[in-house]
Amino acid sequence: MSNQTTTKSRRSKGDGTIFKNSKGKWIARYTKKGVTTKEFSGKTKAEAKAKLDEYRFMVLSGEAVNTKLTVAEYSKKFLFYKSQQVLRKKLKQTTYDRIERTFECHIEKHPIAQVLMCNLKSRDIQNLLDELQPNYSLSTINKVYLFLHSMIKHGKEEKDFPESYNPFATVELPDETAVGKKTKEIQILPLECLERFKEVALGYNPDGTLAYRYGPALVFALNTGLREGELLALSKNRILAGEDGRKRVHISETVSIVKNREENAQTRSTQMITPPKYPRSNRIVPLNREAEMCLELMLNTYEPNKIRSDFIISTKTGNIPTKRNIQLSLESHFEKDWRKALWHSCHAPYFCDTASE
């Protein structure tokens, strides 16, 4: 008889332990420094091991990150975390849409997406940003930078990566002067042209109807400083009377355009009523006489809103206008007459420049 010694291989540190308890069930226990200890039970050793392996992969600790997850895979895990923040009302749907769009448009199809997280280096991120530089604005490049930076920061907070993990160590953003597409600048209507603007915006057709449906809304916005979404969510129920006899409006909602996530959706985007952009945007805005006049025009002109009966501004069919509806009123119809009138009354270089674009 041969004296052969049978050896049983031990599981590596961080792989967890599997054993049978006193009741005959198989128990898989995962213990690793910096990671929550978990136990799983199964009728068979294979069942317990499968649960252990799944947990080890999902927590992305130690070798699990380094050997199994690419930048694209970890990005999707990060996006899932962000989607849960939306459900908890900690993140706006519009913000999530922007983050997701950044990943899908600039990261997912780039070679960096297939780099393993353990192999991700500063040069990989720098190469991505450098490739974007000739064709995109600094704002877009910065969004890509922030996506990856926030993802890695989240991973370190979750103990998915060690504190020493820093693939951004030598990454640099380009200077504004180095990018191929310049960030759009806000162009301001010259003060000397405002009166002519209002005259055209509030003009009437020969039959007594408004020449421009959303003209009063545009002049109202000029006098109050409302954002487009806030203007569209203007409510009859939030018109207040001040002690001085002047009206005020309470701004507590905005109309946002978000990605349509319904199954078999017919449109790519949809409208959503949300709180204003910032906490301080929930405010009461006093109205001057001109704003009050525009408010009365809107109340007496626009059809009842079928989506929200308290909303003031509506399309001819009773829907909430899109921001594009407002813009088209300015660009397709209003702007030709406006520019012509302003050209004769103001000769403003601003309008010469925009007309030539």
PDB file of C-alpha atoms in Angstrom, residues 19-292:
ATOM      1  CA  PHE A  19     -18.300  25.155   5.375  1.00  0.00           C
ATOM      2  CA  LYS A  20     -21.193  22.989   6.564  1.00  0.00           C
ATOM      3  CA  ASN A  21     -22.886  24.061   9.787  1.00  0.00           C
ATOM      4  CA  SER A  22     -24.353  21.891  12.528  1.00  0.00           C
ATOM      5  CA  LYS A  23     -27.737  21.795  10.771  1.00  0.00           C
ATOM      6  CA  GLY A  24     -26.248  20.367   7.603  1.00  0.00           C
ATOM      7  CA  LYS A  25     -26.497  23.545   5.529  1.00  0.00           C
ATOM      8  CA  TRP A  26     -23.617  24.877   3.506  1.00  0.00           C
ATOM      9  CA  ILE A  27     -22.498  28.347   4.597  1.00  0.00           C
ATOM     10  CA  ALA A  28     -20.399  30.724   2.496  1.00  0.00           C
ATOM     11  CA  ARG A  29     -18.828  33.615   4.387  1.00  0.00           C
ATOM     12  CA  TYR A  30     -17.094  36.602   2.793  1.00  0.00           C
ATOM     13  CA  THR A  31     -14.735  38.536   5.035  1.00  0.00           C
ATOM     14  CA  LYS A  32     -12.341  41.211   3.830  1.00  0.00           C
ATOM     15  CA  LYS A  33     -10.959  44.332   5.448  1.00  0.00           C
ATOM     16  CA  GLY A  34     -12.943  47.406   4.453  1.00  0.00           C
ATOM     17  CA  VAL A  35     -15.870  45.365   3.078  1.00  0.00           C
ATOM     18  CA  THR A  36     -19.074  44.367   4.904  1.00  0.00           C
ATOM     19  CA  THR A  37     -18.985  40.710   6.001  1.00  0.00           C
ATOM     20  CA  LYS A  38     -21.732  38.621   4.401  1.00  0.00           C
ATOM     21  CA  GLU A  39     -22.957  35.053   4.868  1.00  0.00           C
ATOM     22  CA  PHE A  40     -24.921  32.966   2.377  1.00  0.00           C
ATOM     23  CA  SER A  41     -26.518  29.562   2.836  1.00  0.00           C
ATOM     24  CA  GLY A  42     -27.335  26.824   0.360  1.00  0.00           C
ATOM     25  CA  LYS A  43     -28.529  23.239   0.254  1.00  0.00           C
ATOM     26  CA  THR A  44     -25.378  22.317  -1.634  1.00  0.00           C
ATOM     27  CA  LYS A  45     -21.816  23.570  -1.562  1.00  0.00           C
ATOM     28  CA  ALA A  46     -22.139  24.673  -5.194  1.00  0.00           C
ATOM     29  CA  GLU A  47     -25.200  26.793  -4.398  1.00  0.00           C
ATOM     30  CA  ALA A  48     -23.465  28.538  -1.496  1.00  0.00           C
ATOM     31  CA  LYS A  49     -20.345  29.110  -3.590  1.00  0.00           C
ATOM     32  CA  ALA A  50     -22.387  30.659  -6.419  1.00  0.00           C
ATOM     33  CA  LYS A  51     -23.931  33.161  -3.996  1.00  0.00           C
ATOM     34  CA  LEU A  52     -20.509  33.978  -2.580  1.00  0.00           C
ATOM     35  CA  ASP A  53     -19.019  34.551  -6.022  1.00  0.00           C
ATOM     36  CA  GLU A  54     -21.918  36.788  -7.037  1.00  0.00           C
ATOM     37  CA  TYR A  55     -21.500  38.954  -3.936  1.00  0.00           C
ATOM     38  CA  ARG A  56     -17.741  39.156  -4.385  1.00  0.00           C
ATOM     39  CA  PHE A  57     -18.272  40.400  -7.927  1.00  0.00           C
ATOM     40  CA  MET A  58     -20.980  42.923  -7.020  1.00  0.00           C
ATOM     41  CA  VAL A  59     -19.041  44.579  -4.197  1.00  0.00           C
ATOM     42  CA  LEU A  60     -16.111  44.935  -6.559  1.00  0.00           C
ATOM     43  CA  SER A  61     -13.473  44.462  -3.912  1.00  0.00           C
ATOM     44  CA  GLY A  62      -9.859  43.448  -4.290  1.00  0.00           C
ATOM     45  CA  GLU A  63      -9.115  41.282  -7.314  1.00  0.00           C
ATOM     46  CA  ALA A  64     -12.754  41.387  -8.478  1.00  0.00           C
ATOM     47  CA  VAL A  65     -12.320  44.915  -9.835  1.00  0.00           C
ATOM     48  CA  ASN A  66      -8.851  44.350 -11.132  1.00  0.00           C
ATOM     49  CA  THR A  67      -9.606  41.258 -13.177  1.00  0.00           C
ATOM     50  CA  LYS A  68     -13.249  41.439 -14.197  1.00  0.00           C
ATOM     51  CA  LEU A  69     -14.538  44.978 -14.712  1.00  0.00           C
ATOM     52  CA  THR A  70     -13.822  47.302 -17.599  1.00  0.00           C
ATOM     53  CA  VAL A  71     -14.377  51.053 -17.566  1.00  0.00           C
ATOM     54  CA  ALA A  72     -17.679  50.514 -19.421  1.00  0.00           C
ATOM     55  CA  GLU A  73     -18.874  47.912 -16.910  1.00  0.00           C
ATOM     56  CA  TYR A  74     -17.998  50.001 -13.886  1.00  0.00           C
ATOM     57  CA  SER A  75     -19.545  53.077 -15.547  1.00  0.00           C
ATOM     58  CA  LYS A  76     -22.847  51.208 -15.807  1.00  0.00           C
ATOM     59  CA  LYS A  77     -22.640  50.278 -12.137  1.00  0.00           C
ATOM     60  CA  PHE A  78     -22.017  53.956 -11.360  1.00  0.00           C
ATOM     61  CA  LEU A  79     -25.003  54.964 -13.522  1.00  0.00           C
ATOM     62  CA  PHE A  80     -27.181  52.465 -11.657  1.00  0.00           C
ATOM     63  CA  TYR A  81     -26.177  54.142  -8.388  1.00  0.00           C
ATOM     64  CA  LYS A  82     -27.095  57.520  -9.902  1.00  0.00           C
ATOM     65  CA  SER A  83     -30.468  56.191 -11.076  1.00  0.00           C
ATOM     66  CA  GLN A  84     -31.221  55.150  -7.493  1.00  0.00           C
ATOM     67  CA  GLN A  85     -30.409  58.695  -6.393  1.00  0.00           C
ATOM     68  CA  VAL A  86     -33.097  59.902  -8.821  1.00  0.00           C
ATOM     69  CA  LEU A  87     -35.628  57.584  -7.164  1.00  0.00           C
ATOM     70  CA  ARG A  88     -34.607  58.952  -3.760  1.00  0.00           C
ATOM     71  CA  LYS A  89     -35.040  62.528  -5.079  1.00  0.00           C
ATOM     72  CA  LYS A  90     -31.373  63.236  -4.397  1.00  0.00           C
ATOM     73  CA  LEU A  91     -30.629  63.823  -8.077  1.00  0.00           C
ATOM     74  CA  LYS A  92     -32.708  65.497 -10.769  1.00  0.00           C
ATOM     75  CA  GLN A  93     -33.804  63.400 -13.744  1.00  0.00           C
ATOM     76  CA  THR A  94     -32.361  66.035 -16.079  1.00  0.00           C
ATOM     77  CA  THR A  95     -28.970  65.733 -14.362  1.00  0.00           C
ATOM     78  CA  TYR A  96     -29.052  61.955 -14.689  1.00  0.00           C
ATOM     79  CA  ASP A  97     -29.950  62.266 -18.385  1.00  0.00           C
ATOM     80  CA  ARG A  98     -26.935  64.518 -18.931  1.00  0.00           C
ATOM     81  CA  ILE A  99     -24.579  62.134 -17.091  1.00  0.00           C
ATOM     82  CA  GLU A 100     -25.904  59.132 -19.022  1.00  0.00           C
ATOM     83  CA  ARG A 101     -25.638  61.012 -22.328  1.00  0.00           C
ATOM     84  CA  THR A 102     -22.005  61.892 -21.564  1.00  0.00           C
ATOM     85  CA  PHE A 103     -21.194  58.207 -21.087  1.00  0.00           C
ATOM     86  CA  GLU A 104     -23.092  57.013 -24.162  1.00  0.00           C
ATOM     87  CA  CYS A 105     -21.785  59.703 -26.520  1.00  0.00           C
ATOM     88  CA  HIS A 106     -18.158  60.049 -25.492  1.00  0.00           C
ATOM     89  CA  ILE A 107     -17.007  57.084 -23.387  1.00  0.00           C
ATOM     90  CA  GLU A 108     -18.927  53.907 -24.227  1.00  0.00           C
ATOM     91  CA  LYS A 109     -17.735  53.682 -27.854  1.00  0.00           C
ATOM     92  CA  HIS A 110     -14.189  54.872 -27.179  1.00  0.00           C
ATOM     93  CA  PRO A 111     -11.341  52.338 -26.664  1.00  0.00           C
ATOM     94  CA  ILE A 112     -11.067  53.476 -23.040  1.00  0.00           C
ATOM     95  CA  ALA A 113     -14.356  51.665 -22.371  1.00  0.00           C
ATOM     96  CA  GLN A 114     -12.618  48.289 -22.774  1.00  0.00           C
ATOM     97  CA  VAL A 115      -9.693  49.100 -20.465  1.00  0.00           C
ATOM     98  CA  LEU A 116      -9.762  47.128 -17.215  1.00  0.00           C
ATOM     99  CA  MET A 117     -10.161  49.323 -14.160  1.00  0.00           C
ATOM    100  CA  CYS A 118      -6.946  47.885 -12.739  1.00  0.00           C
ATOM    101  CA  ASN A 119      -5.081  48.970 -15.872  1.00  0.00           C
ATOM    102  CA  LEU A 120      -6.621  52.433 -16.199  1.00  0.00           C
ATOM    103  CA  LYS A 121      -3.839  55.005 -16.375  1.00  0.00           C
ATOM    104  CA  SER A 122      -3.652  58.765 -16.624  1.00  0.00           C
ATOM    105  CA  ARG A 123      -2.572  58.461 -20.246  1.00  0.00           C
ATOM    106  CA  ASP A 124      -5.816  56.595 -21.121  1.00  0.00           C
ATOM    107  CA  ILE A 125      -7.939  59.429 -19.756  1.00  0.00           C
ATOM    108  CA  GLN A 126      -5.652  62.075 -21.235  1.00  0.00           C
ATOM    109  CA  ASN A 127      -5.830  60.429 -24.678  1.00  0.00           C
ATOM    110  CA  LEU A 128      -9.636  60.507 -24.523  1.00  0.00           C
ATOM    111  CA  LEU A 129      -9.715  64.199 -23.604  1.00  0.00           C
ATOM    112  CA  ASP A 130      -7.095  65.049 -26.227  1.00  0.00           C
ATOM    113  CA  GLU A 131      -9.140  63.299 -28.932  1.00  0.00           C
ATOM    114  CA  LEU A 132     -12.199  65.360 -27.989  1.00  0.00           C
ATOM    115  CA  GLN A 133     -10.271  68.631 -28.031  1.00  0.00           C
ATOM    116  CA  PRO A 134     -10.417  69.451 -31.801  1.00  0.00           C
ATOM    117  CA  ASN A 135     -14.170  68.927 -32.180  1.00  0.00           C
ATOM    118  CA  TYR A 136     -15.800  69.805 -28.866  1.00  0.00           C
ATOM    119  CA  SER A 137     -16.135  72.722 -26.486  1.00  0.00           C
ATOM    120  CA  LEU A 138     -14.381  72.920 -23.139  1.00  0.00           C
ATOM    121  CA  SER A 139     -17.779  72.462 -21.492  1.00  0.00           C
ATOM    122  CA  THR A 140     -18.275  69.058 -23.173  1.00  0.00           C
ATOM    123  CA  ILE A 141     -14.717  67.929 -22.421  1.00  0.00           C
ATOM    124  CA  ASN A 142     -15.183  68.969 -18.801  1.00  0.00           C
ATOM    125  CA  LYS A 143     -18.349  66.841 -18.557  1.00  0.00           C
ATOM    126  CA  VAL A 144     -16.373  63.758 -19.666  1.00  0.00           C
ATOM    127  CA  TYR A 145     -13.626  64.567 -17.158  1.00  0.00           C
ATOM    128  CA  LEU A 146     -16.157  64.984 -14.340  1.00  0.00           C
ATOM    129  CA  PHE A 147     -17.984  61.744 -15.209  1.00  0.00           C
ATOM    130  CA  LEU A 148     -14.835  59.629 -14.892  1.00  0.00           C
ATOM    131  CA  HIS A 149     -13.551  61.567 -11.885  1.00  0.00           C
ATOM    132  CA  SER A 150     -16.882  61.252 -10.031  1.00  0.00           C
ATOM    133  CA  MET A 151     -17.101  57.548 -10.900  1.00  0.00           C
ATOM    134  CA  ILE A 152     -13.668  56.830  -9.434  1.00  0.00           C
ATOM    135  CA  LYS A 153     -14.360  58.987  -6.379  1.00  0.00           C
ATOM    136  CA  HIS A 154     -17.565  57.007  -5.795  1.00  0.00           C
ATOM    137  CA  GLY A 155     -15.641  53.740  -6.193  1.00  0.00           C
ATOM    138  CA  LYS A 156     -13.134  54.789  -3.541  1.00  0.00           C
ATOM    139  CA  GLU A 157     -15.929  55.817  -1.175  1.00  0.00           C
ATOM    140  CA  GLU A 158     -17.475  52.376  -1.677  1.00  0.00           C
ATOM    141  CA  LYS A 159     -14.083  50.737  -0.975  1.00  0.00           C
ATOM    142  CA  ASP A 160     -14.108  49.297  -4.482  1.00  0.00           C
ATOM    143  CA  PHE A 161     -10.696  50.865  -5.075  1.00  0.00           C
ATOM    144  CA  PRO A 162      -7.809  51.410  -2.643  1.00  0.00           C
ATOM    145  CA  GLU A 163      -7.075  54.948  -1.489  1.00  0.00           C
ATOM    146  CA  SER A 164      -3.860  54.868  -3.503  1.00  0.00           C
ATOM    147  CA  TYR A 165      -5.816  54.345  -6.752  1.00  0.00           C
ATOM    148  CA  ASN A 166      -5.492  57.610  -8.696  1.00  0.00           C
ATOM    149  CA  PRO A 167      -5.576  57.394 -12.512  1.00  0.00           C
ATOM    150  CA  PHE A 168      -6.148  61.179 -12.622  1.00  0.00           C
ATOM    151  CA  ALA A 169      -2.729  61.945 -11.156  1.00  0.00           C
ATOM    152  CA  THR A 170      -1.355  63.676 -14.265  1.00  0.00           C
ATOM    153  CA  VAL A 171      -4.533  64.385 -16.280  1.00  0.00           C
ATOM    154  CA  GLU A 172      -4.940  67.950 -17.559  1.00  0.00           C
ATOM    155  CA  LEU A 173      -7.891  69.760 -19.088  1.00  0.00           C
ATOM    156  CA  PRO A 174      -7.097  71.868 -22.172  1.00  0.00           C
ATOM    157  CA  ASP A 175      -7.152  75.635 -22.065  1.00  0.00           C
ATOM    158  CA  GLU A 176     -10.231  77.362 -23.504  1.00  0.00           C
ATOM    159  CA  THR A 177      -8.100  78.722 -26.347  1.00  0.00           C
ATOM    160  CA  ALA A 178      -6.964  75.222 -27.377  1.00  0.00           C
ATOM    161  CA  VAL A 179     -10.353  73.615 -28.062  1.00  0.00           C
ATOM    162  CA  GLY A 180     -11.853  73.450 -31.543  1.00  0.00           C
ATOM    163  CA  LYS A 181     -15.349  74.566 -30.578  1.00  0.00           C
ATOM    164  CA  LYS A 182     -15.827  77.618 -28.432  1.00  0.00           C
ATOM    165  CA  THR A 183     -18.367  77.628 -25.616  1.00  0.00           C
ATOM    166  CA  LYS A 184     -21.426  79.639 -26.635  1.00  0.00           C
ATOM    167  CA  GLU A 185     -21.640  83.043 -25.047  1.00  0.00           C
ATOM    168  CA  ILE A 186     -24.890  84.586 -23.881  1.00  0.00           C
ATOM    169  CA  GLN A 187     -25.781  87.508 -26.131  1.00  0.00           C
ATOM    170  CA  ILE A 188     -27.593  90.325 -24.401  1.00  0.00           C
ATOM    171  CA  LEU A 189     -30.247  92.501 -25.996  1.00  0.00           C
ATOM    172  CA  PRO A 190     -28.988  96.117 -25.890  1.00  0.00           C
ATOM    173  CA  LEU A 191     -30.998  98.298 -23.520  1.00  0.00           C
ATOM    174  CA  GLU A 192     -31.680 100.889 -26.217  1.00  0.00           C
ATOM    175  CA  CYS A 193     -33.510  98.241 -28.249  1.00  0.00           C
ATOM    176  CA  LEU A 194     -35.816  96.933 -25.517  1.00  0.00           C
ATOM    177  CA  GLU A 195     -38.710  99.278 -26.247  1.00  0.00           C
ATOM    178  CA  ARG A 196     -38.745  98.359 -29.925  1.00  0.00           C
ATOM    179  CA  PHE A 197     -38.524  94.684 -28.976  1.00  0.00           C
ATOM    180  CA  LYS A 198     -41.591  95.010 -26.752  1.00  0.00           C
ATOM    181  CA  GLU A 199     -43.488  96.950 -29.419  1.00  0.00           C
ATOM    182  CA  VAL A 200     -42.964  94.179 -31.949  1.00  0.00           C
ATOM    183  CA  ALA A 201     -43.588  91.370 -29.428  1.00  0.00           C
ATOM    184  CA  LEU A 202     -46.930  92.822 -28.361  1.00  0.00           C
ATOM    185  CA  GLY A 203     -48.095  93.702 -31.873  1.00  0.00           C
ATOM    186  CA  TYR A 204     -51.545  92.807 -33.210  1.00  0.00           C
ATOM    187  CA  ASN A 205     -52.860  91.493 -36.506  1.00  0.00           C
ATOM    188  CA  PRO A 206     -55.509  93.478 -38.428  1.00  0.00           C
ATOM    189  CA  ASP A 207     -58.197  91.174 -36.993  1.00  0.00           C
ATOM    190  CA  GLY A 208     -57.236  92.113 -33.433  1.00  0.00           C
ATOM    191  CA  THR A 209     -55.401  88.904 -32.537  1.00  0.00           C
ATOM    192  CA  LEU A 210     -51.845  88.833 -31.238  1.00  0.00           C
ATOM    193  CA  ALA A 211     -49.277  88.816 -34.037  1.00  0.00           C
ATOM    194  CA  TYR A 212     -47.051  86.494 -31.996  1.00  0.00           C
ATOM    195  CA  ARG A 213     -48.700  83.976 -29.720  1.00  0.00           C
ATOM    196  CA  TYR A 214     -45.916  83.902 -27.160  1.00  0.00           C
ATOM    197  CA  GLY A 215     -45.013  87.594 -27.449  1.00  0.00           C
ATOM    198  CA  PRO A 216     -46.608  88.495 -24.070  1.00  0.00           C
ATOM    199  CA  ALA A 217     -44.804  85.559 -22.451  1.00  0.00           C
ATOM    200  CA  LEU A 218     -41.461  86.777 -23.808  1.00  0.00           C
ATOM    201  CA  VAL A 219     -42.028  90.320 -22.522  1.00  0.00           C
ATOM    202  CA  PHE A 220     -43.203  88.911 -19.170  1.00  0.00           C
ATOM    203  CA  ALA A 221     -39.942  86.951 -18.945  1.00  0.00           C
ATOM    204  CA  LEU A 222     -37.941  90.086 -19.787  1.00  0.00           C
ATOM    205  CA  ASN A 223     -39.538  91.907 -16.871  1.00  0.00           C
ATOM    206  CA  THR A 224     -39.297  89.081 -14.331  1.00  0.00           C
ATOM    207  CA  GLY A 225     -36.137  87.174 -15.267  1.00  0.00           C
ATOM    208  CA  LEU A 226     -37.914  83.803 -15.331  1.00  0.00           C
ATOM    209  CA  ARG A 227     -36.192  80.854 -16.990  1.00  0.00           C
ATOM    210  CA  GLU A 228     -38.018  79.184 -19.885  1.00  0.00           C
ATOM    211  CA  GLY A 229     -39.114  76.195 -17.802  1.00  0.00           C
ATOM    212  CA  GLU A 230     -40.355  78.444 -14.994  1.00  0.00           C
ATOM    213  CA  LEU A 231     -42.296  80.525 -17.512  1.00  0.00           C
ATOM    214  CA  LEU A 232     -44.037  77.422 -18.899  1.00  0.00           C
ATOM    215  CA  ALA A 233     -44.987  76.327 -15.355  1.00  0.00           C
ATOM    216  CA  LEU A 234     -46.499  79.706 -14.460  1.00  0.00           C
ATOM    217  CA  SER A 235     -49.620  78.918 -12.403  1.00  0.00           C
ATOM    218  CA  LYS A 236     -52.885  80.777 -11.825  1.00  0.00           C
ATOM    219  CA  ASN A 237     -52.882  79.369  -8.289  1.00  0.00           C
ATOM    220  CA  ARG A 238     -49.615  81.099  -7.472  1.00  0.00           C
ATOM    221  CA  ILE A 239     -50.603  84.651  -8.372  1.00  0.00           C
ATOM    222  CA  LEU A 240     -50.405  86.612  -5.131  1.00  0.00           C
ATOM    223  CA  ALA A 241     -51.581  90.071  -4.121  1.00  0.00           C
ATOM    224  CA  GLY A 242     -49.018  92.265  -2.404  1.00  0.00           C
ATOM    225  CA  GLU A 243     -49.647  94.796   0.347  1.00  0.00           C
ATOM    226  CA  ASP A 244     -48.908  97.579  -2.120  1.00  0.00           C
ATOM    227  CA  GLY A 245     -51.668  96.349  -4.428  1.00  0.00           C
ATOM    228  CA  ARG A 246     -49.214  94.949  -6.979  1.00  0.00           C
ATOM    229  CA  LYS A 247     -49.329  91.324  -8.021  1.00  0.00           C
ATOM    230  CA  ARG A 248     -46.598  88.789  -7.337  1.00  0.00           C
ATOM    231  CA  VAL A 249     -46.012  85.273  -8.634  1.00  0.00           C
ATOM    232  CA  HIS A 250     -44.690  82.358  -6.604  1.00  0.00           C
ATOM    233  CA  ILE A 251     -42.173  80.293  -8.596  1.00  0.00           C
ATOM    234  CA  SER A 252     -42.056  76.736  -7.238  1.00  0.00           C
ATOM    235  CA  GLU A 253     -42.072  74.530 -10.357  1.00  0.00           C
ATOM    236  CA  THR A 254     -40.410  74.272 -13.733  1.00  0.00           C
ATOM    237  CA  VAL A 255     -41.040  72.283 -16.916  1.00  0.00           C
ATOM    238  CA  SER A 256     -38.054  70.074 -17.734  1.00  0.00           C
ATOM    239  CA  ILE A 257     -37.313  68.035 -20.851  1.00  0.00           C
ATOM    240  CA  VAL A 258     -36.186  64.517 -19.902  1.00  0.00           C
ATOM    241  CA  LYS A 259     -35.443  61.299 -21.745  1.00  0.00           C
ATOM    242  CA  ASN A 260     -38.599  59.277 -22.410  1.00  0.00           C
ATOM    243  CA  ARG A 261     -37.958  55.952 -20.675  1.00  0.00           C
ATOM    244  CA  GLU A 262     -41.369  54.418 -21.273  1.00  0.00           C
ATOM    245  CA  GLU A 263     -41.448  51.065 -23.026  1.00  0.00           C
ATOM    246  CA  ASN A 264     -42.075  51.442 -26.786  1.00  0.00           C
ATOM    247  CA  ALA A 265     -41.978  55.231 -26.421  1.00  0.00           C
ATOM    248  CA  GLN A 266     -42.977  57.133 -29.558  1.00  0.00           C
ATOM    249  CA  THR A 267     -40.817  60.144 -28.711  1.00  0.00           C
ATOM    250  CA  ARG A 268     -37.237  60.421 -27.497  1.00  0.00           C
ATOM    251  CA  SER A 269     -38.054  62.994 -24.828  1.00  0.00           C
ATOM    252  CA  THR A 270     -40.960  64.044 -22.672  1.00  0.00           C
ATOM    253  CA  GLN A 271     -41.872  66.906 -20.354  1.00  0.00           C
ATOM    254  CA  MET A 272     -41.737  66.609 -16.591  1.00  0.00           C
ATOM    255  CA  ILE A 273     -42.848  69.039 -13.898  1.00  0.00           C
ATOM    256  CA  THR A 274     -40.065  69.371 -11.343  1.00  0.00           C
ATOM    257  CA  PRO A 275     -38.942  71.740  -8.588  1.00  0.00           C
ATOM    258  CA  PRO A 276     -36.878  74.723  -9.786  1.00  0.00           C
ATOM    259  CA  LYS A 277     -33.224  74.313 -10.724  1.00  0.00           C
ATOM    260  CA  TYR A 278     -31.806  75.433  -7.365  1.00  0.00           C
ATOM    261  CA  PRO A 279     -33.352  75.642  -3.849  1.00  0.00           C
ATOM    262  CA  ARG A 280     -33.069  79.437  -3.958  1.00  0.00           C
ATOM    263  CA  SER A 281     -35.028  79.392  -7.229  1.00  0.00           C
ATOM    264  CA  ASN A 282     -38.183  78.734  -5.193  1.00  0.00           C
ATOM    265  CA  ARG A 283     -39.072  82.373  -4.793  1.00  0.00           C
ATOM    266  CA  ILE A 284     -41.696  85.102  -5.007  1.00  0.00           C
ATOM    267  CA  VAL A 285     -41.263  87.532  -7.894  1.00  0.00           C
ATOM    268  CA  PRO A 286     -42.894  90.999  -7.744  1.00  0.00           C
ATOM    269  CA  LEU A 287     -44.482  92.248 -10.970  1.00  0.00           C
ATOM    270  CA  ASN A 288     -44.117  95.728 -12.389  1.00  0.00           C
ATOM    271  CA  ARG A 289     -46.966  97.283 -14.386  1.00  0.00           C
ATOM    272  CA  GLU A 290     -45.738  95.931 -17.695  1.00  0.00           C
ATOM    273  CA  ALA A 291     -45.453  92.397 -16.300  1.00  0.00           C
ATOM    274  CA  GLU A 292     -48.978  92.694 -14.865  1.00  0.00           C
TER     275      GLU A 292
END
